[in-house]
Amino acid sequence: MAQWKQLQAATDGITTTVITTTSDTRSVILLTGVTGKTAPPRARLRSLGVDVVVGDLISATTVRRAMRTDVRTAFFLPARAPLMLQHAAVFAAVAEDARVPQIVMLSQWLASPNHRSLYTQQVWLAERVFRALQTAGRASLTVVAPGYFADNWLGFGLLRSAVQMGVLPTIFGTGTNAPPSNEDIGRCCAAVLAAPLHQYAGQTFRPTGPTNLSWDEMVAVIAKVAGWKSLRVMHLPRWMASKAMSQQGIPPFAQANFLEYPVDSSAGAFAVNAPTNHVKFLTGCDHEGFETIVRRYAAAPANRRSVANFLAALFGLMGIMFTRGWNLKKWAKGFEVLASSETEEVMDSDDWRESRLGPPVIL
């Protein structure tokens, strides 16, 4: 008889129910990258009785310790790190050895082999590694591939600056997007993990928000929630954006990749095939609108209007000029983490069109 286990996982006040089932002896879902954005943090999981293995995905020994013989589904969340592709290779090899029947991967809408971002190239290749297991009949693969998160427009002190000072620093300016919330992405992943084994084998889901919005429309929503008639948008050049991201503790590898995505936005890549109904299909819930997401962020203690938060926002903005930025091209060359020299726009990529614009999922 199938055994059922219910896990209540609360993330930022939102509770998701993950149900795992097994026929035979496999009943465990293995999650990686549990840091709190799209999955509940480790401490919360431990309090719920979940086994937690702390280690590095580059270590086959660590992954073997976590990838037990009773694992039914393994969830791979790619770290934004130079050795992410090695993480994927280790994960795939150990999953094959353990005969894990199903892999779920959180990927990227932009994943393509010749993207200007090395990380995005690696995400595409990691997908291919897991698809090879599926082709060989070793394990099925389901991909969740969101576009640019709403969090990237609101986190990192950006919303605090908008609420406290009416100033919104950004690296974007054109293009449209239907940005999904972290919570909706997490719920979609949980729904795929909770579904019967292989129910979504071979399918790719793209969580989005409910509406495609231009950058000006998103700025207007942020201004409305922040209580300003309008916002002063501060477009940051690459050198200043690197300083701002360094101030927020973002390492140079992640910076070099983030700074490539505005080009995709301007080309309209995030607007292609958006919005989708995948959040509703997988979770039964309507996807969160951008204003709903902004209001949740604005309610956070660090973003509420106060003298202390105003001073923090002011000194944070002023401190950008005194923060060390990176010469990212020189850094990448020195650490040999350069993307392919034969790059192309995703809108011109046949590989991207084949993987993202192919036959739609069956809903």
Short mmCIF file of C-alpha atoms in Angstrom, two decimals:
data_model
loop_
_atom_site.label_atom_id
_atom_site.label_comp_id
_atom_site.label_asym_id
_atom_site.label_seq_id
_atom_site.Cartn_x
_atom_site.Cartn_y
_atom_site.Cartn_z
CA MET A 1 0.00 0.00 0.00
CA ALA A 2 1.23 3.49 -0.77
CA GLN A 3 2.64 5.37 2.19
CA TRP A 4 1.83 9.07 2.56
CA LYS A 5 3.80 11.71 4.32
CA GLN A 6 2.68 15.32 4.73
CA LEU A 7 5.19 18.08 5.21
CA GLN A 8 4.04 21.55 6.22
CA ALA A 9 6.70 23.94 4.89
CA ALA A 10 6.16 27.61 5.74
CA THR A 11 8.00 30.16 3.62
CA ASP A 12 7.61 33.88 4.37
CA GLY A 13 4.24 33.31 5.99
CA ILE A 14 2.88 31.17 3.16
CA THR A 15 2.24 27.51 3.91
CA THR A 16 2.59 24.82 1.29
CA THR A 17 1.64 21.20 1.70
CA VAL A 18 4.05 18.74 0.12
CA ILE A 19 2.69 15.19 -0.12
CA THR A 20 5.06 12.39 -0.98
CA THR A 21 3.98 8.91 -1.91
CA THR A 22 5.67 5.72 -2.85
CA SER A 23 4.90 2.28 -4.11
CA ASP A 24 7.68 -0.06 -2.97
CA THR A 25 10.12 1.58 -0.56
CA ARG A 26 10.96 4.95 -2.12
CA SER A 27 9.27 7.75 -0.22
CA VAL A 28 11.86 10.52 0.15
CA ILE A 29 12.07 13.80 -1.77
CA LEU A 30 15.58 15.24 -1.83
CA LEU A 31 15.82 19.05 -2.03
CA THR A 32 19.03 20.95 -2.76
CA GLY A 33 19.77 24.64 -2.33
CA VAL A 34 17.39 25.10 0.61
CA THR A 35 18.26 28.68 1.59
CA GLY A 36 14.86 30.33 1.89
CA LYS A 37 13.95 32.06 -1.40
CA THR A 38 12.05 29.35 -3.24
CA ALA A 39 12.30 26.68 -0.54
CA PRO A 40 11.92 26.84 3.26
CA PRO A 41 15.13 27.56 5.22
CA ARG A 42 17.04 24.72 6.84
CA ALA A 43 16.12 25.60 10.43
CA ARG A 44 12.41 25.53 9.58
CA LEU A 45 12.81 22.15 7.89
CA ARG A 46 14.67 20.71 10.88
CA SER A 47 11.88 21.87 13.20
CA LEU A 48 9.45 19.89 11.05
CA GLY A 49 11.44 16.70 11.43
CA VAL A 50 13.06 16.80 7.99
CA ASP A 51 16.53 15.24 7.63
CA VAL A 52 19.07 17.90 6.58
CA VAL A 53 22.48 17.16 5.08
CA VAL A 54 24.86 20.13 5.00
CA GLY A 55 27.59 19.91 2.40
CA ASP A 56 28.80 20.96 -1.01
CA LEU A 57 27.27 19.70 -4.24
CA ILE A 58 30.76 19.48 -5.70
CA SER A 59 31.43 16.57 -3.34
CA ALA A 60 30.16 13.22 -4.56
CA THR A 61 30.57 11.93 -1.01
CA THR A 62 28.17 14.55 0.35
CA VAL A 63 25.66 13.98 -2.42
CA ARG A 64 25.78 10.20 -1.90
CA ARG A 65 25.07 10.73 1.79
CA ALA A 66 21.94 12.69 0.87
CA MET A 67 20.89 10.62 -2.18
CA ARG A 68 19.80 7.56 -0.27
CA THR A 69 18.31 4.48 -1.86
CA ASP A 70 14.80 5.51 -0.75
CA VAL A 71 14.87 8.82 -2.68
CA ARG A 72 11.94 8.94 -5.09
CA THR A 73 12.50 12.44 -6.52
CA ALA A 74 15.62 14.61 -6.47
CA PHE A 75 15.26 18.38 -6.85
CA PHE A 76 18.23 20.25 -8.35
CA LEU A 77 18.49 23.99 -7.73
CA PRO A 78 21.52 25.34 -9.63
CA ALA A 79 23.79 27.52 -7.53
CA ARG A 80 24.85 30.80 -9.12
CA ALA A 81 28.50 29.79 -8.89
CA PRO A 82 31.32 29.13 -11.39
CA LEU A 83 31.33 25.36 -10.69
CA MET A 84 27.56 24.90 -11.02
CA LEU A 85 27.95 22.64 -14.02
CA GLN A 86 30.17 20.32 -11.99
CA HIS A 87 27.45 20.30 -9.31
CA ALA A 88 24.98 19.11 -11.97
CA ALA A 89 27.34 16.42 -13.24
CA VAL A 90 27.95 15.08 -9.71
CA PHE A 91 24.21 15.21 -8.98
CA ALA A 92 23.36 13.31 -12.18
CA ALA A 93 26.06 10.68 -11.65
CA VAL A 94 25.02 9.97 -8.05
CA ALA A 95 21.32 9.97 -8.98
CA GLU A 96 22.02 7.39 -11.67
CA ASP A 97 24.01 5.24 -9.24
CA ALA A 98 21.18 5.44 -6.68
CA ARG A 99 18.61 4.70 -9.42
CA VAL A 100 16.56 7.76 -8.48
CA PRO A 101 13.53 7.54 -10.79
CA GLN A 102 12.71 11.25 -11.12
CA ILE A 103 14.59 14.56 -11.23
CA VAL A 104 13.01 18.01 -11.02
CA MET A 105 15.17 21.00 -11.95
CA LEU A 106 14.66 24.71 -11.36
CA SER A 107 16.03 26.16 -14.58
CA GLN A 108 15.89 29.49 -16.45
CA TRP A 109 13.59 30.73 -19.17
CA LEU A 110 16.68 32.14 -20.94
CA ALA A 111 18.78 28.96 -20.78
CA SER A 112 20.66 28.64 -24.07
CA PRO A 113 24.10 27.39 -25.16
CA ASN A 114 25.48 30.67 -26.54
CA HIS A 115 24.10 33.23 -24.11
CA ARG A 116 26.41 36.05 -23.04
CA SER A 117 26.05 34.82 -19.46
CA LEU A 118 28.26 31.85 -18.60
CA TYR A 119 25.83 30.85 -15.87
CA THR A 120 22.92 30.76 -18.33
CA GLN A 121 25.03 28.64 -20.70
CA GLN A 122 25.72 26.28 -17.80
CA VAL A 123 22.03 26.04 -16.87
CA TRP A 124 21.25 24.99 -20.45
CA LEU A 125 23.98 22.35 -20.35
CA ALA A 126 22.88 21.09 -16.91
CA GLU A 127 19.40 20.58 -18.36
CA ARG A 128 20.94 18.57 -21.20
CA VAL A 129 22.85 16.40 -18.69
CA PHE A 130 19.57 15.50 -16.94
CA ARG A 131 17.73 15.06 -20.25
CA ALA A 132 20.39 12.53 -21.24
CA LEU A 133 19.39 10.45 -18.20
CA GLN A 134 15.78 10.65 -19.35
CA THR A 135 16.66 9.67 -22.92
CA ALA A 136 18.60 6.69 -21.58
CA GLY A 137 15.60 5.64 -19.50
CA ARG A 138 17.43 6.20 -16.21
CA ALA A 139 15.23 8.95 -14.71
CA SER A 140 12.43 11.22 -15.85
CA LEU A 141 12.96 14.99 -15.85
CA THR A 142 10.57 17.85 -15.19
CA VAL A 143 11.80 21.43 -15.58
CA VAL A 144 10.46 24.58 -13.92
CA ALA A 145 11.89 27.54 -15.86
CA PRO A 146 10.78 30.98 -14.64
CA GLY A 147 11.92 34.23 -16.21
CA TYR A 148 13.19 37.22 -14.24
CA PHE A 149 11.86 37.06 -10.66
CA ALA A 150 9.92 39.98 -9.17
CA ASP A 151 12.39 39.71 -6.28
CA ASN A 152 15.17 41.02 -8.51
CA TRP A 153 13.30 44.32 -8.90
CA LEU A 154 12.39 44.64 -5.23
CA GLY A 155 15.08 42.98 -3.13
CA PHE A 156 18.68 44.04 -2.45
CA GLY A 157 17.54 47.31 -0.83
CA LEU A 158 15.89 48.58 -4.03
CA LEU A 159 12.37 48.84 -2.62
CA ARG A 160 13.64 50.37 0.61
CA SER A 161 15.22 53.18 -1.40
CA ALA A 162 11.97 53.67 -3.33
CA VAL A 163 9.79 53.76 -0.20
CA GLN A 164 12.06 55.92 1.93
CA MET A 165 13.45 58.35 -0.67
CA GLY A 166 11.40 58.02 -3.85
CA VAL A 167 14.51 56.84 -5.71
CA LEU A 168 14.70 53.50 -7.55
CA PRO A 169 18.14 52.35 -8.74
CA THR A 170 17.97 49.89 -11.64
CA ILE A 171 19.88 48.27 -14.48
CA PHE A 172 16.68 47.88 -16.55
CA GLY A 173 14.82 50.34 -18.72
CA THR A 174 12.96 48.70 -21.57
CA GLY A 175 11.09 45.51 -22.35
CA THR A 176 8.11 43.81 -20.75
CA ASN A 177 7.84 40.95 -18.30
CA ALA A 178 5.25 39.06 -16.24
CA PRO A 179 7.45 38.62 -13.15
CA PRO A 180 6.61 35.68 -10.87
CA SER A 181 6.92 35.79 -7.10
CA ASN A 182 9.33 33.58 -5.19
CA GLU A 183 6.28 32.06 -3.50
CA ASP A 184 4.58 31.11 -6.78
CA ILE A 185 7.80 29.56 -8.08
CA GLY A 186 8.19 27.60 -4.85
CA ARG A 187 4.57 26.44 -4.96
CA CYS A 188 4.98 25.23 -8.55
CA CYS A 189 8.08 23.25 -7.63
CA ALA A 190 6.28 21.78 -4.61
CA ALA A 191 3.30 20.79 -6.76
CA VAL A 192 5.51 18.97 -9.25
CA LEU A 193 7.34 17.20 -6.42
CA ALA A 194 4.06 16.22 -4.77
CA ALA A 195 2.47 14.85 -7.95
CA PRO A 196 2.41 11.12 -8.69
CA LEU A 197 5.72 9.81 -9.95
CA HIS A 198 6.39 10.70 -13.63
CA GLN A 199 3.09 12.60 -14.01
CA TYR A 200 4.94 15.55 -15.54
CA ALA A 201 7.84 13.63 -17.08
CA GLY A 202 9.45 15.47 -19.98
CA GLN A 203 7.48 18.67 -19.43
CA THR A 204 8.70 22.23 -18.87
CA PHE A 205 6.68 24.71 -16.83
CA ARG A 206 7.19 28.46 -16.74
CA PRO A 207 5.63 30.25 -13.75
CA THR A 208 4.79 33.90 -14.51
CA GLY A 209 2.75 36.70 -13.07
CA PRO A 210 -0.74 37.33 -14.48
CA THR A 211 0.11 40.28 -16.73
CA ASN A 212 2.93 41.43 -18.99
CA LEU A 213 4.09 44.79 -17.66
CA SER A 214 6.46 47.33 -19.15
CA TRP A 215 9.22 48.73 -16.97
CA ASP A 216 7.32 52.04 -16.71
CA GLU A 217 4.20 50.19 -15.55
CA MET A 218 6.19 48.36 -12.86
CA VAL A 219 7.72 51.63 -11.69
CA ALA A 220 4.22 53.15 -11.46
CA VAL A 221 3.06 50.23 -9.30
CA ILE A 222 6.07 50.59 -7.00
CA ALA A 223 5.43 54.36 -6.72
CA LYS A 224 1.77 53.74 -5.85
CA VAL A 225 2.61 51.25 -3.10
CA ALA A 226 5.46 53.43 -1.80
CA GLY A 227 3.15 56.43 -1.54
CA TRP A 228 4.87 58.63 -4.12
CA LYS A 229 3.28 60.32 -7.12
CA SER A 230 6.27 59.19 -9.16
CA LEU A 231 9.74 57.79 -8.59
CA ARG A 232 13.10 59.06 -9.69
CA VAL A 233 14.55 56.15 -11.62
CA MET A 234 18.34 55.97 -11.39
CA HIS A 235 19.72 53.97 -14.31
CA LEU A 236 23.06 52.54 -13.23
CA PRO A 237 25.90 52.03 -15.71
CA ARG A 238 27.70 48.71 -15.41
CA TRP A 239 30.56 50.06 -13.31
CA MET A 240 28.19 51.61 -10.78
CA ALA A 241 25.88 48.59 -10.84
CA SER A 242 28.87 46.47 -9.85
CA LYS A 243 29.50 48.78 -6.90
CA ALA A 244 25.85 48.61 -5.84
CA MET A 245 25.78 44.81 -6.06
CA SER A 246 29.08 44.51 -4.19
CA GLN A 247 27.55 46.61 -1.41
CA GLN A 248 24.75 44.02 -1.19
CA GLY A 249 27.26 41.17 -0.94
CA ILE A 250 26.67 39.82 -4.46
CA PRO A 251 29.86 38.08 -5.68
CA PRO A 252 31.45 39.04 -9.02
CA PHE A 253 30.37 35.86 -10.83
CA ALA A 254 26.71 36.57 -10.09
CA GLN A 255 27.19 40.24 -10.98
CA ALA A 256 28.66 39.41 -14.37
CA ASN A 257 25.62 37.29 -15.17
CA PHE A 258 22.92 39.62 -13.80
CA LEU A 259 24.25 42.46 -15.93
CA GLU A 260 23.59 40.55 -19.16
CA TYR A 261 19.83 40.14 -18.65
CA PRO A 262 18.73 43.75 -19.41
CA VAL A 263 19.76 43.08 -23.02
CA ASP A 264 17.35 40.13 -23.13
CA SER A 265 14.63 42.28 -21.59
CA SER A 266 15.09 44.98 -24.22
CA ALA A 267 14.95 42.35 -26.97
CA GLY A 268 11.59 41.12 -25.65
CA ALA A 269 12.73 37.66 -24.50
CA PHE A 270 10.82 37.80 -21.20
CA ALA A 271 7.60 38.74 -22.99
CA VAL A 272 7.64 35.71 -25.30
CA ASN A 273 4.80 33.29 -24.49
CA ALA A 274 4.00 35.24 -21.30
CA PRO A 275 1.91 35.16 -19.25
CA THR A 276 1.24 31.44 -18.80
CA ASN A 277 -1.40 29.60 -16.77
CA HIS A 278 1.12 27.18 -15.27
CA VAL A 279 0.80 28.49 -11.69
CA LYS A 280 -2.96 27.93 -11.75
CA PHE A 281 -2.60 24.55 -13.44
CA LEU A 282 -0.03 23.19 -11.01
CA THR A 283 -1.20 24.73 -7.73
CA GLY A 284 -4.89 25.49 -8.23
CA CYS A 285 -4.18 29.06 -7.05
CA ASP A 286 -4.16 32.26 -9.09
CA HIS A 287 -0.70 33.68 -9.68
CA GLU A 288 0.23 36.71 -7.61
CA GLY A 289 0.04 40.08 -9.33
CA PHE A 290 2.96 42.47 -9.22
CA GLU A 291 1.18 44.91 -6.89
CA THR A 292 0.44 42.09 -4.43
CA ILE A 293 4.12 41.16 -4.42
CA VAL A 294 5.25 44.77 -3.97
CA ARG A 295 2.85 45.27 -1.04
CA ARG A 296 4.23 42.18 0.72
CA TYR A 297 7.79 43.45 0.34
CA ALA A 298 6.80 46.96 1.43
CA ALA A 299 5.31 45.54 4.64
CA ALA A 300 8.68 44.10 5.70
CA PRO A 301 10.14 45.94 8.72
CA ALA A 302 13.23 47.08 6.77
CA ASN A 303 11.05 48.78 4.15
CA ARG A 304 8.47 50.56 6.33
CA ARG A 305 8.82 54.30 6.57
CA SER A 306 10.80 55.36 9.63
CA VAL A 307 13.70 57.63 10.47
CA ALA A 308 16.02 54.65 10.92
CA ASN A 309 15.05 53.13 7.56
CA PHE A 310 15.36 56.50 5.81
CA LEU A 311 18.89 56.94 7.15
CA ALA A 312 19.76 53.37 6.19
CA ALA A 313 18.49 53.99 2.65
CA LEU A 314 20.30 57.34 2.40
CA PHE A 315 23.64 56.06 3.64
CA GLY A 316 23.23 52.93 1.52
CA LEU A 317 22.74 55.01 -1.61
CA MET A 318 25.65 57.31 -0.75
CA GLY A 319 27.81 54.35 0.18
CA ILE A 320 27.67 52.95 -3.34
CA MET A 321 30.29 55.47 -4.44
CA PHE A 322 32.67 54.31 -1.70
CA THR A 323 32.20 50.60 -2.36
CA ARG A 324 34.68 48.70 -4.46
CA GLY A 325 33.25 47.48 -7.75
CA TRP A 326 34.75 44.95 -10.12
CA ASN A 327 36.21 45.08 -13.58
CA LEU A 328 34.10 42.06 -14.43
CA LYS A 329 35.70 41.25 -17.77
CA LYS A 330 39.16 41.32 -16.20
CA TRP A 331 37.93 39.28 -13.22
CA ALA A 332 36.35 36.64 -15.48
CA LYS A 333 39.48 36.36 -17.60
CA GLY A 334 41.69 36.02 -14.54
CA PHE A 335 39.55 33.24 -13.09
CA GLU A 336 38.96 31.61 -16.49
CA VAL A 337 35.16 31.84 -16.20
CA LEU A 338 34.54 33.43 -19.57
CA ALA A 339 31.44 32.64 -21.58
CA SER A 340 31.74 31.25 -25.10
CA SER A 341 33.12 33.79 -27.58
CA GLU A 342 30.43 32.78 -30.07
CA THR A 343 27.50 34.36 -28.26
CA GLU A 344 24.11 35.17 -29.72
CA GLU A 345 20.85 36.77 -28.62
CA VAL A 346 18.38 34.25 -27.22
CA MET A 347 15.76 35.53 -29.68
CA ASP A 348 18.10 34.41 -32.50
CA SER A 349 19.02 31.07 -30.93
CA ASP A 350 17.62 27.95 -32.58
CA ASP A 351 18.54 25.91 -29.48
CA TRP A 352 16.59 28.29 -27.26
CA ARG A 353 13.57 28.23 -29.55
CA GLU A 354 13.63 24.44 -29.66
CA SER A 355 13.79 24.03 -25.88
CA ARG A 356 11.52 26.91 -24.85
CA LEU A 357 9.21 27.55 -27.80
CA GLY A 358 8.65 23.95 -28.84
CA PRO A 359 5.42 21.99 -28.31
CA PRO A 360 3.55 23.44 -25.30
CA VAL A 361 2.99 21.39 -22.19
CA ILE A 362 -0.28 19.47 -22.18
CA LEU A 363 -2.59 21.31 -19.77
#
